[in-house]
Short mmCIF file of C-alpha atoms and ligand atoms in Angstrom, two decimals:
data_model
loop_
_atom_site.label_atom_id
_atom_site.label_comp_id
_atom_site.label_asym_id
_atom_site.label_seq_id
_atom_site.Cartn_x
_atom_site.Cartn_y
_atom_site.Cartn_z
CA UNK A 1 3.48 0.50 -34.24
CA UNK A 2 0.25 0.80 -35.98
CA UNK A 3 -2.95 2.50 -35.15
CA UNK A 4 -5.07 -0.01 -33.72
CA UNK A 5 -9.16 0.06 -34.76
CA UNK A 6 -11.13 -0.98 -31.58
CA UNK A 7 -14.48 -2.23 -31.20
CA UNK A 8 -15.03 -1.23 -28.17
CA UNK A 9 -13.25 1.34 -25.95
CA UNK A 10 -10.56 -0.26 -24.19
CA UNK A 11 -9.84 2.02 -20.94
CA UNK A 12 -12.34 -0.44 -18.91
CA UNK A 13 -10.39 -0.12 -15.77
CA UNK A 14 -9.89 3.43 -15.71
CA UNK A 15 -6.51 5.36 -14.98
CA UNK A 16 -4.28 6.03 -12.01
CA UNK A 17 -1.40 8.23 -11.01
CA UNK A 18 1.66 7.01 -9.11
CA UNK A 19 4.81 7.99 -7.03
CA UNK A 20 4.70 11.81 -7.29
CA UNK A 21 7.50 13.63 -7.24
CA UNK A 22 8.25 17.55 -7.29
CA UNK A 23 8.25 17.56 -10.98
CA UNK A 24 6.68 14.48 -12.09
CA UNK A 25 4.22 11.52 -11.76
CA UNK A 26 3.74 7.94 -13.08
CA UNK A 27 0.68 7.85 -15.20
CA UNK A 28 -0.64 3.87 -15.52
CA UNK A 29 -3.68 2.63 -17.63
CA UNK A 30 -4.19 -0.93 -19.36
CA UNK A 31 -5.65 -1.52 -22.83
CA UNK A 32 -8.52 -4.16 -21.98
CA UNK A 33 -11.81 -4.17 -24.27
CA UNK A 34 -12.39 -7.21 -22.62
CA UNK A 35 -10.95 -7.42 -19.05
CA UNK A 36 -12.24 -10.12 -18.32
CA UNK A 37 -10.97 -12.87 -21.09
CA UNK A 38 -10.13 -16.00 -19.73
CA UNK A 39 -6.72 -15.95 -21.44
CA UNK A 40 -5.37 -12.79 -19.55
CA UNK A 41 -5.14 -11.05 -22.63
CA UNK A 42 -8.11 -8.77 -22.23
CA UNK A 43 -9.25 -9.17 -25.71
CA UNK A 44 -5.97 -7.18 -27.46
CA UNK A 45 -4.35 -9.03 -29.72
CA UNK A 46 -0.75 -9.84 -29.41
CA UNK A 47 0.74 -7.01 -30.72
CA UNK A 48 2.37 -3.75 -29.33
CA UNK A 49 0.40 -0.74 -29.67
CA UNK A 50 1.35 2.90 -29.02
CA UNK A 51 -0.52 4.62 -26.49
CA UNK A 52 -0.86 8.56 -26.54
CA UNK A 53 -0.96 10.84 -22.74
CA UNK A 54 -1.64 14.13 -22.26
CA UNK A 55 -1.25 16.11 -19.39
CA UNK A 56 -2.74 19.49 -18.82
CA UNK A 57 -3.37 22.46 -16.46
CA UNK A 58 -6.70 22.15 -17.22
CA UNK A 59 -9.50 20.02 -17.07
CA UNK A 60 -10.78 20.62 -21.02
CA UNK A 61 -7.39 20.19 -22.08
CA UNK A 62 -6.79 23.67 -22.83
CA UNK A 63 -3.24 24.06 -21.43
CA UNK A 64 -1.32 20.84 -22.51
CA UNK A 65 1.92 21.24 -20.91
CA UNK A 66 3.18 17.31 -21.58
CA UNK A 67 2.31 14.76 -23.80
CA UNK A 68 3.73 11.68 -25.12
CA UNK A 69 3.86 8.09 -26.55
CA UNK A 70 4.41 4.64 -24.89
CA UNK A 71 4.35 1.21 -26.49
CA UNK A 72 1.68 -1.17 -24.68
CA UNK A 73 3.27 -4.14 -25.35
CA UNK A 74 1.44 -7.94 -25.16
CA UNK A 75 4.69 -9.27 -22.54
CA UNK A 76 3.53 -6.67 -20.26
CA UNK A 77 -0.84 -7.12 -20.65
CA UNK A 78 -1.00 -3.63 -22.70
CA UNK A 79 -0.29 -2.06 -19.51
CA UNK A 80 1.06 1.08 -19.85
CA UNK A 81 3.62 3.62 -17.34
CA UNK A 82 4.42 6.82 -18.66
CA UNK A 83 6.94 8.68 -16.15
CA UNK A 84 6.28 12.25 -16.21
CA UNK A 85 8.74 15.04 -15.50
CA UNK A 86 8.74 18.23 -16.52
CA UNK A 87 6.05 20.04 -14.57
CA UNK A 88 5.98 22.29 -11.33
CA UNK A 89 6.09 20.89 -7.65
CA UNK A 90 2.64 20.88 -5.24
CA UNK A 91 1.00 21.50 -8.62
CA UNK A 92 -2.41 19.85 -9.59
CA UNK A 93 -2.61 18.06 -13.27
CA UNK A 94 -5.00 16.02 -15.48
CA UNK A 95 -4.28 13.21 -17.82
CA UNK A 96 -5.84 11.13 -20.20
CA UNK A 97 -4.79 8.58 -22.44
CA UNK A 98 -5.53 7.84 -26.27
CA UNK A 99 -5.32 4.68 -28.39
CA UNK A 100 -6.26 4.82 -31.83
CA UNK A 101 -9.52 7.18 -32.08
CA UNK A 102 -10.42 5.82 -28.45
CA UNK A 103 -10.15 8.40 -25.09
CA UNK A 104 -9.83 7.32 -21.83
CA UNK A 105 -11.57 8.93 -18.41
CA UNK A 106 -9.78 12.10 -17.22
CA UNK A 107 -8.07 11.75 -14.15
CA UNK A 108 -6.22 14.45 -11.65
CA UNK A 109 -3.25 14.02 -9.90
CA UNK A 110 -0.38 16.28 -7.91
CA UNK A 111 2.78 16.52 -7.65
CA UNK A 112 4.84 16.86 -4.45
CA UNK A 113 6.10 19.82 -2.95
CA UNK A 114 9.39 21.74 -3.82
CA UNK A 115 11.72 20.13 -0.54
CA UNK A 116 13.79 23.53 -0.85
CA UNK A 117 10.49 25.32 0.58
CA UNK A 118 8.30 24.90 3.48
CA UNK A 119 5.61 22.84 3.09
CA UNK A 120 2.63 23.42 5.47
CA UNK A 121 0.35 20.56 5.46
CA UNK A 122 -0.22 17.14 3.41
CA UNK A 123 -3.69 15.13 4.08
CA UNK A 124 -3.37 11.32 2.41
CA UNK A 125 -5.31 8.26 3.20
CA UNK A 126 -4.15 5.03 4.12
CA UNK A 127 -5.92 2.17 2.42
CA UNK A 128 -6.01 -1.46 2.61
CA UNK A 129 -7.56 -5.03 1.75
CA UNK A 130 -10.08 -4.61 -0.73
CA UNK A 131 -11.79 -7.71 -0.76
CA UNK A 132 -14.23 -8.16 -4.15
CA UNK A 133 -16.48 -10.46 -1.74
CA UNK A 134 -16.52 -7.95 0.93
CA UNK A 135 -18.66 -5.36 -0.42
CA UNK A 136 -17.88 -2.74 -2.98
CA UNK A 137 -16.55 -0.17 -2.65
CA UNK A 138 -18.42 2.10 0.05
CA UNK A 139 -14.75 3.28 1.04
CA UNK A 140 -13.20 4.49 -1.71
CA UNK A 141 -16.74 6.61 -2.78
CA UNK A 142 -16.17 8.67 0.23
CA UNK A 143 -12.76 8.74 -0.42
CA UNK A 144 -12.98 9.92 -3.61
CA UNK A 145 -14.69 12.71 -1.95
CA UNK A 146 -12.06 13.84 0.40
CA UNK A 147 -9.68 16.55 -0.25
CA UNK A 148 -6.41 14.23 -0.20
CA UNK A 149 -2.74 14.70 -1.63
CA UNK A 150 -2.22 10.94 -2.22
CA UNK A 151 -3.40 7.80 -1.12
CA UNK A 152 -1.18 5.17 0.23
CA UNK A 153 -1.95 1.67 -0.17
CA UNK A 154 -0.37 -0.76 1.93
CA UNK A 155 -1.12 -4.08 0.88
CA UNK A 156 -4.19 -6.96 -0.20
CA UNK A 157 -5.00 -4.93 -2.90
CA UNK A 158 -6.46 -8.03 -4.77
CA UNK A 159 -6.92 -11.43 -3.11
CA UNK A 160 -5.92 -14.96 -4.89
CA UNK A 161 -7.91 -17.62 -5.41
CA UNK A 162 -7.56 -21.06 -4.20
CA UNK A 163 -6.37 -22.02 -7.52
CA UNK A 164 -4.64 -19.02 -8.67
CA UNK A 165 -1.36 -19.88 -10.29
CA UNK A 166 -0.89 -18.48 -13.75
CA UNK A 167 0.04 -14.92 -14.94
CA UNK A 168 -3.66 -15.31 -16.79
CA UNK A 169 -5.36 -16.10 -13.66
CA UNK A 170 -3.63 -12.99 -11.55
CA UNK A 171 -4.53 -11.17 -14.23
CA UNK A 172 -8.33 -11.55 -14.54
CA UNK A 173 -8.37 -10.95 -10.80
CA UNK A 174 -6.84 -7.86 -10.95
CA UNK A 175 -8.58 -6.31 -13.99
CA UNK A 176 -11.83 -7.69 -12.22
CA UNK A 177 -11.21 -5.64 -9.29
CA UNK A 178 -10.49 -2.58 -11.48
CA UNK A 179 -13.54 -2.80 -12.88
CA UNK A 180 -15.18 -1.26 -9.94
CA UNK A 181 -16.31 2.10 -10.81
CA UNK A 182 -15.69 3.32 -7.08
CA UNK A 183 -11.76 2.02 -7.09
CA UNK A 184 -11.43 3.35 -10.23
CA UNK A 185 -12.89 6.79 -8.69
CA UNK A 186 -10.40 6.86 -6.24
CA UNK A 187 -7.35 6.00 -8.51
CA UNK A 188 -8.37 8.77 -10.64
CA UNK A 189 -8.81 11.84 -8.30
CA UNK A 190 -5.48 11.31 -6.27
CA UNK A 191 -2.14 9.70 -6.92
CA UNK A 192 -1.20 6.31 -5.31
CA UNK A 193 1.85 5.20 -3.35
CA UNK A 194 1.08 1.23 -3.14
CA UNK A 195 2.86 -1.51 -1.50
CA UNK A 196 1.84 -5.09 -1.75
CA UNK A 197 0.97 -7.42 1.22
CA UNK A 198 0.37 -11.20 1.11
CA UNK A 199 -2.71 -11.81 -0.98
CA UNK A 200 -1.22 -10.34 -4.04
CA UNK A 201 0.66 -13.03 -4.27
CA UNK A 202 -0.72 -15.93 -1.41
CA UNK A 203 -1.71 -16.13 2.20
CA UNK A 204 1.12 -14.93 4.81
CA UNK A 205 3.78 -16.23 1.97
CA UNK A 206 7.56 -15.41 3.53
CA UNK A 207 10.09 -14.64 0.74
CA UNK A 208 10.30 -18.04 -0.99
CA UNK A 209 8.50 -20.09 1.19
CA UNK A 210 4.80 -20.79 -0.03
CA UNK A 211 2.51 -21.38 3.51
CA UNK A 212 2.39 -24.39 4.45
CA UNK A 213 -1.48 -25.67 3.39
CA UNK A 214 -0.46 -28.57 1.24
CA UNK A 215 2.21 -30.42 -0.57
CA UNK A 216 1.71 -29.15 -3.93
CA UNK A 217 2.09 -25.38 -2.28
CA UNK A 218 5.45 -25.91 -0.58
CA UNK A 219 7.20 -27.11 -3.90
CA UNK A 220 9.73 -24.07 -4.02
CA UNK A 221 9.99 -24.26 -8.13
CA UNK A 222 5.88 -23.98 -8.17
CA UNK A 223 5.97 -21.11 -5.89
CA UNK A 224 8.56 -19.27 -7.38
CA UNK A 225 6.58 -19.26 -10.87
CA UNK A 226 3.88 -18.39 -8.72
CA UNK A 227 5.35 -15.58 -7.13
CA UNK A 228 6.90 -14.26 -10.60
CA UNK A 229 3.19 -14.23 -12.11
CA UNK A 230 1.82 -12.28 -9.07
CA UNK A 231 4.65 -9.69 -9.14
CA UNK A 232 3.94 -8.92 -13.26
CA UNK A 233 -0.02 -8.85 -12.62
CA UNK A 234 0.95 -6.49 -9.79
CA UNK A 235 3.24 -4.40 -11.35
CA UNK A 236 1.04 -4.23 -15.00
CA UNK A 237 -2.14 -3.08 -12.90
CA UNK A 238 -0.64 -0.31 -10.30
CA UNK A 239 0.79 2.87 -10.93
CA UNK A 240 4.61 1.83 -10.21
CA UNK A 241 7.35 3.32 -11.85
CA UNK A 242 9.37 1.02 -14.53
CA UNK A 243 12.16 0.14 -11.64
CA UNK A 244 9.11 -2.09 -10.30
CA UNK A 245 9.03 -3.98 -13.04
CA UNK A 246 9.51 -7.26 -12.18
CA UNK A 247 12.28 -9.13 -13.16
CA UNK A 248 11.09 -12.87 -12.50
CA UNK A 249 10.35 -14.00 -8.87
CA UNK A 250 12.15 -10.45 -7.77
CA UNK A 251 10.80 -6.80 -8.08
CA UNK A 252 11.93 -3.32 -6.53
CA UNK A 253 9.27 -2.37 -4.48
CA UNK A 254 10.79 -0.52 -0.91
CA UNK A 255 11.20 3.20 -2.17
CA UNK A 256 10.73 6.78 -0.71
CA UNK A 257 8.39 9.13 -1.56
CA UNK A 258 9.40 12.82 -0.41
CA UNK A 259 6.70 15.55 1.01
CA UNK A 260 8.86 18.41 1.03
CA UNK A 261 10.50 19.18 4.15
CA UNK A 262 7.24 17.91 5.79
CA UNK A 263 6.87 14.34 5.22
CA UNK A 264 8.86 11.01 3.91
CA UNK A 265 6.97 8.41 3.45
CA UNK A 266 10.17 5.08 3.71
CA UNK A 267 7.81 2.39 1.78
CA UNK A 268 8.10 -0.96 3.22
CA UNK A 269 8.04 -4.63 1.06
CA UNK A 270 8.47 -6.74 4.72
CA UNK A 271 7.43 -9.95 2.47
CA UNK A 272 9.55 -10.38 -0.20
CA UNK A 273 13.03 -10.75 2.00
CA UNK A 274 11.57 -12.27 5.26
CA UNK A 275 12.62 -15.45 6.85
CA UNK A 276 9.70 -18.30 6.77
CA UNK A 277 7.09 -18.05 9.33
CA UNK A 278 7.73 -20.27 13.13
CA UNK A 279 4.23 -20.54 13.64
CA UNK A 280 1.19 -20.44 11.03
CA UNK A 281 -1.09 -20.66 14.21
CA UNK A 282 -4.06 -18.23 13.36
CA UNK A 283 -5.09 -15.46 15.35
CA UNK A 284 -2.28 -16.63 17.27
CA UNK A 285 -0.02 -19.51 18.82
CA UNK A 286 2.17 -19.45 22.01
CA UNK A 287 5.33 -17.61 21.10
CA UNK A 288 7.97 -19.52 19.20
CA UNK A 289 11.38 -18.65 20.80
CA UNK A 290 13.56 -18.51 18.22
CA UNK A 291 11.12 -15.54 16.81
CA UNK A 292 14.23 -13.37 19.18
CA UNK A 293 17.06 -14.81 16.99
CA UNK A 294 18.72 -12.06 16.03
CA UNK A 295 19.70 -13.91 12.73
CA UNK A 296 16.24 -13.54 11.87
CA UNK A 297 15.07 -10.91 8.94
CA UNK A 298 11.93 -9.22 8.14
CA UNK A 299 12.67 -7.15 5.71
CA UNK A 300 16.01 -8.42 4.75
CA UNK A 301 19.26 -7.05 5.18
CA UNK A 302 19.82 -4.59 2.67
CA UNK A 303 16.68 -3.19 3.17
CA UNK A 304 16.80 -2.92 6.79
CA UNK A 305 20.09 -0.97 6.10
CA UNK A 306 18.18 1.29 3.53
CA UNK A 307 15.30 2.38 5.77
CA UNK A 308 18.16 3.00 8.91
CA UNK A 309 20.16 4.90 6.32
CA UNK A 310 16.93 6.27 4.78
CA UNK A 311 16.17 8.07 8.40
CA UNK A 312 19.22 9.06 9.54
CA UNK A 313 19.83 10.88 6.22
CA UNK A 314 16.29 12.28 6.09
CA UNK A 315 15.35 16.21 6.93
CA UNK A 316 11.79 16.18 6.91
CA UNK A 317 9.55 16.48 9.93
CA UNK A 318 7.32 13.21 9.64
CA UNK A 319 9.33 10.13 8.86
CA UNK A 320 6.56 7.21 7.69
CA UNK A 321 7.23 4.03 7.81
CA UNK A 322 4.24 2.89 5.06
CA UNK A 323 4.01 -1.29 5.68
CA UNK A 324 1.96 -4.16 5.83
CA UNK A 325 1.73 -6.39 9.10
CA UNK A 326 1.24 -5.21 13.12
CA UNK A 327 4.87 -3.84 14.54
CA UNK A 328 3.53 -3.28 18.52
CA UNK A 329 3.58 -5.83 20.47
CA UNK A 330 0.41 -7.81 21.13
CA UNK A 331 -0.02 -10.63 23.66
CA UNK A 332 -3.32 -12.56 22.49
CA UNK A 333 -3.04 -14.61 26.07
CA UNK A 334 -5.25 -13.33 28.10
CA UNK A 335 -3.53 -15.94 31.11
CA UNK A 336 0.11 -16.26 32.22
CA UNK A 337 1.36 -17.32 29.27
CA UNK A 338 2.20 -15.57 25.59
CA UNK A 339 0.94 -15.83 22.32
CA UNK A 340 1.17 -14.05 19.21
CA UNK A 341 0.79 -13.96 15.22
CA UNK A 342 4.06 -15.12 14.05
CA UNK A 343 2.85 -13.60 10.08
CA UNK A 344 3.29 -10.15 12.00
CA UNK A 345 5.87 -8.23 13.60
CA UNK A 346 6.21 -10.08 16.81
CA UNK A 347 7.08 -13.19 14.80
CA UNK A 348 10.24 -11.62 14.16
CA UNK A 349 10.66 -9.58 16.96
CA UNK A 350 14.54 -8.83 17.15
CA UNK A 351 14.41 -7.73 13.73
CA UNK A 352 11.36 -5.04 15.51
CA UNK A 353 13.74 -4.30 18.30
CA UNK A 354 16.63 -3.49 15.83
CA UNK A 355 13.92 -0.85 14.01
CA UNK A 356 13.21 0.32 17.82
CA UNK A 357 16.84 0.41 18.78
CA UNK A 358 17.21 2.48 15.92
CA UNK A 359 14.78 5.07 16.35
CA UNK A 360 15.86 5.41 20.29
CA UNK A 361 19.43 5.84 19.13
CA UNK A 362 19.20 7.35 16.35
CA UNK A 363 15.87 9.72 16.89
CA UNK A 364 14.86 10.43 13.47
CA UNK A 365 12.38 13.14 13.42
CA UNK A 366 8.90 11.93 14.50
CA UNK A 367 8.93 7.95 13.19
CA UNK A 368 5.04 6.95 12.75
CA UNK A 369 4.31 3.69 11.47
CA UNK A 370 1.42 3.22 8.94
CA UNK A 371 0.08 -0.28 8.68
CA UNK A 372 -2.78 -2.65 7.64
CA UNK A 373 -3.13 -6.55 7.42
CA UNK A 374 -5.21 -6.94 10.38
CA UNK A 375 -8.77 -5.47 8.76
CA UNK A 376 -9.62 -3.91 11.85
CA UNK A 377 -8.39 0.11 13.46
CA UNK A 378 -5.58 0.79 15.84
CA UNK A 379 -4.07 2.93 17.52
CA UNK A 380 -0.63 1.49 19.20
CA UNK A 381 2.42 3.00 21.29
CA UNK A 382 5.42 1.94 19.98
CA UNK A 383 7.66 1.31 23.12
CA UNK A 384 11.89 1.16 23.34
CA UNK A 385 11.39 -2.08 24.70
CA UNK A 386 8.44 -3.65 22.47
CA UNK A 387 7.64 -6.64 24.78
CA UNK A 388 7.27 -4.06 27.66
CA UNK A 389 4.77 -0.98 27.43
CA UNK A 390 6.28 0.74 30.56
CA UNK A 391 9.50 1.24 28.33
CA UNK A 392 9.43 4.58 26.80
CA UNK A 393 7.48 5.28 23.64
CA UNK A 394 9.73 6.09 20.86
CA UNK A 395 6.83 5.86 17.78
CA UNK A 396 3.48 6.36 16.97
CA UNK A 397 1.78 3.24 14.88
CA UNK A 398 -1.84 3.76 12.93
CA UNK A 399 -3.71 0.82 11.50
CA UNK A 400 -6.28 1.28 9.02
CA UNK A 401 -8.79 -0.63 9.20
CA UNK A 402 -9.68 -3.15 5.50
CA UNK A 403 -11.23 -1.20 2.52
CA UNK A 404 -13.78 -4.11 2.85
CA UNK A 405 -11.96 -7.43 4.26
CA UNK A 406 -13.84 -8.77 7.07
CA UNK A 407 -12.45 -9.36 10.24
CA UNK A 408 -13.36 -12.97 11.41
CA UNK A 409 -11.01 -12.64 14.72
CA UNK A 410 -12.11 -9.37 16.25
CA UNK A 411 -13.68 -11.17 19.59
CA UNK A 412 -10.07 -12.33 19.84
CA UNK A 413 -8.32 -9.61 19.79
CA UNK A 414 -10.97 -7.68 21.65
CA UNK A 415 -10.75 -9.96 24.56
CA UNK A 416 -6.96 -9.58 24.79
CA UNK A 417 -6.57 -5.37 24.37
CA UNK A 418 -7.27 -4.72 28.06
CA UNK A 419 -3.67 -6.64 28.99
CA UNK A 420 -1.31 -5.25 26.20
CA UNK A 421 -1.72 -0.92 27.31
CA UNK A 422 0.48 -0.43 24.81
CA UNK A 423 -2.72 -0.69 22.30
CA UNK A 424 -4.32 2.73 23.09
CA UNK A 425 -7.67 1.88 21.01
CA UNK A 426 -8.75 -1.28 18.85
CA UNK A 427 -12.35 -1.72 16.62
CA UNK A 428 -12.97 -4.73 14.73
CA UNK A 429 -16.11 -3.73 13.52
CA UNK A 430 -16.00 -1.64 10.55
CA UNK A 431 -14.47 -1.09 7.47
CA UNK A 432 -13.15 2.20 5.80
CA UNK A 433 -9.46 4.00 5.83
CA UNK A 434 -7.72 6.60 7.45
CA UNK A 435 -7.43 10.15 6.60
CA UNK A 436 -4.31 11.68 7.86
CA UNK A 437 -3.98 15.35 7.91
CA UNK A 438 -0.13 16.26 8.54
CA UNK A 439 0.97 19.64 9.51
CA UNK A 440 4.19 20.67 10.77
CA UNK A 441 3.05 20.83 14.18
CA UNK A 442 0.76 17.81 14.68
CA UNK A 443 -0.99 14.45 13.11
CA UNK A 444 -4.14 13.91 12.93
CA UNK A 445 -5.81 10.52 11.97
CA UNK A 446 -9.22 10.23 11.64
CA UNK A 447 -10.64 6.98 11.13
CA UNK A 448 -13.29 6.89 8.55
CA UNK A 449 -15.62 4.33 8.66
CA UNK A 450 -18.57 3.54 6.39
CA UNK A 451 -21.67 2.14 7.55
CA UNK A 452 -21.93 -0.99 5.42
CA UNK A 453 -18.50 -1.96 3.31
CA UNK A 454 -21.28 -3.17 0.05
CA UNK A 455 -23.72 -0.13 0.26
CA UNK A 456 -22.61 2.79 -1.53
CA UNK A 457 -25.40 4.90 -0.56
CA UNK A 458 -25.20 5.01 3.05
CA UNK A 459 -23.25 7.36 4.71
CA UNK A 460 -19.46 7.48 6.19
CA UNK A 461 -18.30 9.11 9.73
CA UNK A 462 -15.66 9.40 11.77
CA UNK A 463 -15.34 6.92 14.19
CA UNK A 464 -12.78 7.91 16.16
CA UNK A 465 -9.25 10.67 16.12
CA UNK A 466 -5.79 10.93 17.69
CA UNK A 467 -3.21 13.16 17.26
CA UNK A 468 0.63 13.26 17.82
CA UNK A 469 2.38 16.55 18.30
CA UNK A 470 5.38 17.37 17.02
CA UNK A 471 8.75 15.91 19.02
CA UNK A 472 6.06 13.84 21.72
CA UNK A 473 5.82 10.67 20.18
CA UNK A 474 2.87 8.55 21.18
CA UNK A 475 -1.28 9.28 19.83
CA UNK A 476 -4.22 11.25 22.06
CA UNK A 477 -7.26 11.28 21.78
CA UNK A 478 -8.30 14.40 19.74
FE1 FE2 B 501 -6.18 -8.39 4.03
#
C-alpha cells in the first residue's frame, strides 16, 4: 500500500464513532476529495490505500493510547472501520484519521460502562429521517450541543431517488448528505448506534418484495441488485462494525448494544425479514385480515427468537427495543369501522402480539420501545392486548419525531388520536429528536423540537416530557 499524494484533503464527510462497547468503539471515515463524482468513486482512484487512526485521552493528542492502520479499499468506496479495543469502559476518547500527509477533523466518542459495576445514568438521543429537502440540519446543531452518551438512529437516514438503482447512485446520496456540516457535527461529538428503515434502500420495501409502484420495480432480480447496492452504500457510510458488511442482498444488522447493568439497547432490522405488505393504502386502508395470521413475520423468525432470547437472558434495568415503524395500535377510522398502515406494526399484528405475549409472560425488566418512521412525536401505551387499550399496559413506546422529514398526514392522524387512548400524546408539527435521560429509577424523554427544520439559527425547546418509573410501565406527563 503506498502513500497516496492528495490534492485536496479527502475527509469531506467528516468522522463518526459506532457501537461502543466497554473497551472499544468502531471508528468510520471515507476517503472522498470529491464526494460528489458522478461515478461513486469520490475522486480516489482505484486503488487501496492505508489509512492511519489515532486515539487519545486527549484532545491535542498528547496521550495516544491506540493507533493503527486499515486498508481503504476501492470494493468498499475507501470507506474505512477500524474496531477499537483496548481502552477503559464509560471512558471519553478522541480520534482522528490520517492518509498520506492529510488529517482529518477530531472527533470524541465513549465507551460503555463496565456491566460488572453500577451504572447510574445514560442520556442518548433518538434520531430519525433526515430528509436533504427538508431543511438542514437545525436538529442535529442542537444536538451536537447536548450532553449525550450516544445517539441512536433508527432509520431514513438518506432517502432514494426515483431513479436510484446503482451502488454509484446510493453512493452520491449518501456522501451528499454527509456533507452537511451539522450531521457531520453530530457524528463527531457522540457515538452512533444506527439501524436502517425503508428509504435506505426504497419506500416501505418488505424483505424481497420491491413496493408495488410499477412493473419495472416488482422484478425480484432488479430489486435484489437494488437492495445489495443500498446495503454496501449503507454499510460504507455508517459507523457499523465489519459483521455489517454486507454480503450481497443480505447484511447483519439486529445487534445489542450493552449500558452496563442500566440499559440494553436489542437493535431491531423489522425490514429485511418481513413478509410483503397486505395493503400499500397510505395513511391507511381498512384492515386486511390476514394481517392476524400467525404465519406472518416481521422481523423474521430467527430474529424474533433472538430479541425473546435477548430479554429473557438480559440483567439490565432498561430493555430497548431500538426500531423503525409504529408497534401500538392505531385505528385511523374515526367511524365503526378499522383502518390502519399495513407498512407498520399493525400490518402484522400477531407477529406484535407474540412481542406482547412475550413481555406479559416473560416480564423482562422495563421493555420501552424506541421508534421513528412516522415524522411526527408520540407517546403510546403498549397494552397486553394491542387491539384493546383497556388491556393492561405491559410497555412504554417513544416516537421521535423526523430530523427534518415532513409530515404530509398529520391532520389524519390528528383527527383519529381522540378514539385510540392508548396514544397518550401525538404532534405532527415539528421536527427535532428525543433526548432520553435514563437513570435507574426513571425515564425521561424530552422531546426536542426546533423551530424551523432549515434554519440553523433559530432556537430549539422542549416541547413536551414523560417519564416512566422503574417496574410501572406506561409514560406521565413530567
Ligand atoms: Fe422517513
Amino acid at each position: 500500500m503506498a502513500a497516496p499524494r492528495f490534492g485536496t484533503n479527502p475527509f469531506t464527510l467528516g468522522v463518526a464513532s459506532g457501537d461502543p462497547a466497554p473497551d472499544g468503539v468502531v471508528l468510520w471515515t471515507r476517503l472522498a476529495p470529491d464526494p460528489l463524482a458522478t461515478d461513486g468513486s469520490a475522486g480516489m482512484p482505484p486503488r487501496v490505500v492505508p489509512v492511519h487512526w489515532e486515539v487519545a485521552e486527549d484532545e491535542a493528542f498528547g496521550r495516544i493510547v491506540r493507533r493503527g492502520t486499515e486498508p481503504a479499499m476501492p470494493e468498499l468506496g475507501h470507506s474505512v472501520h477500524a474496531e477499537v479495543h483496548g481502552l477503559r469502559p464509560s471512558a471519553d476518547y478522541f480520534y482522528r484519521f490520517r492518509a498520506g500527509a492529510e488529517i482529518s477533523p477530531v472527533g470524541r466518542t465513549s465507551t460503555a460502562p463496565d456491566p460488572r459495576r453500577r451504572t447510574d445514568a445514560v442520556t442518548f438521543a433518538l434520531a430519525s429521517c433526515q430528509s436533504w429537502a427538508g431543511g438542514r440540519y437545525a436538529a442535529y446543531r442542537t444536538m451536537a450541543q447536548e450532553d449525550l452518551d450516544l445517539v441512536v438512529h433508527v432509520g431514513d437516514y438518506v432517502y432514494e431517488g426515483r431513479d436510484t438503482e446503482t451502488l454509484a447512485n446510493f453512493r452520491r446520496i449518501h456522501a451528499q448528505y454527509k456533507t452537511s456540516p451539522d450531521l457531520q457535527a453530530a457524528h463527531a461529538a457522540f457515538p452512533f448506534v444506527v439501524t436502517f428503515d425503508d428509504h435506505e434502500i426504497e419506500n416501505n420495501w418488505a424483505g424481497g418484495v420491491s413496493q408495488p409502484d410499477g412493473e419495472a420495480s416488482n422484478e425480484p432480480a432488479r430489486f435484489a441488485a437494488l437492495r445489495a447496492a443500498a446495503f454496501q452504500a449503507y454499510y460504507e457510510h455508517l459507523p457499523l462494525r465489519r459483521i455489517a458488511r454486507p454480503q450481497g442482498a443480505s447484511i447483519r444488522l439486529h445487534r445489542r448494544v450493552g449500558y452496563g447493568d442500566l440499559a440494553t439497547f436489542h437493535v431491531l432490522d423489522t425490514r429485511q425479514y418481513r413478509d410483503p405488505q397486505l395493503d400499500p393504502g397510505f395513511p391507511s386502508a381498512p384492515l386486511h385480515p390476514a394481517s392476524a395470521d400467525p404465519a406472518r413475520t416481521f422481523t423474521g423468525t430467527e430474529q424474533e427468537r433472538w430479541l425473546f432470547d435477548g430479554l429473557d437472558r438480559s440483567a439490565a434495568r432498561w430493555n430497548v427495543l431500538a426500531q423503525q415503524t409504529i408497534m401500538a395500535h392505531f385505528d385511523y377510522d374515526t367511524g365503526p369501522g378499522v383502518a390502519v398502515n399495513h407498512d407498520q406494526w399493525d400490518g402484522y399484528a400477531a407477529a406484535r402480539q407474540r412481542v406482547l405475549d412475550f413481555v406479559a409472560q416473560r416480564r423482562p425488566s422495563n421493555p420501552v420501545v424506541v421508534t421513528s418512521d412516522w415524522h411526527s412525536s408520540w407517546v403510546n401505551d403498549l397494552t397486553a392486548v394491542a387491539t384493546d387499550p383497556t388491556s393492561a399496559v405491559v410497555a412504554t413506546e417513544f416516537v421521535g419525531t423526523s430530523i427534518s422529514s415532513g409530515c404530509g398526514w398529520a391532520d389524519e392522524v390528528a383527527a383519529a388520536v381522540p378514539h385510540n387512548p392508548q396514544v397518550k400524546f401525538f404532534d405532527g408539527a415539528r421536527r427535532g429528536y428525543v433526548r432520553c435521560e435514563v437513570t435507574p429509577q426513571e425515564w425521561r424523554s424530552d422531546y426536542r423540537v426546533v423551530a424551523s427544520a432549515a434554519d440553523t439559527a433559530a432556537p430549539a425547546t422542549t416541547l413536551t416530557s414523560w417519564v416512566v418509573a422503574d417496574g410501572r410501565p406506561g409514560a406521565v406527563p413530567a
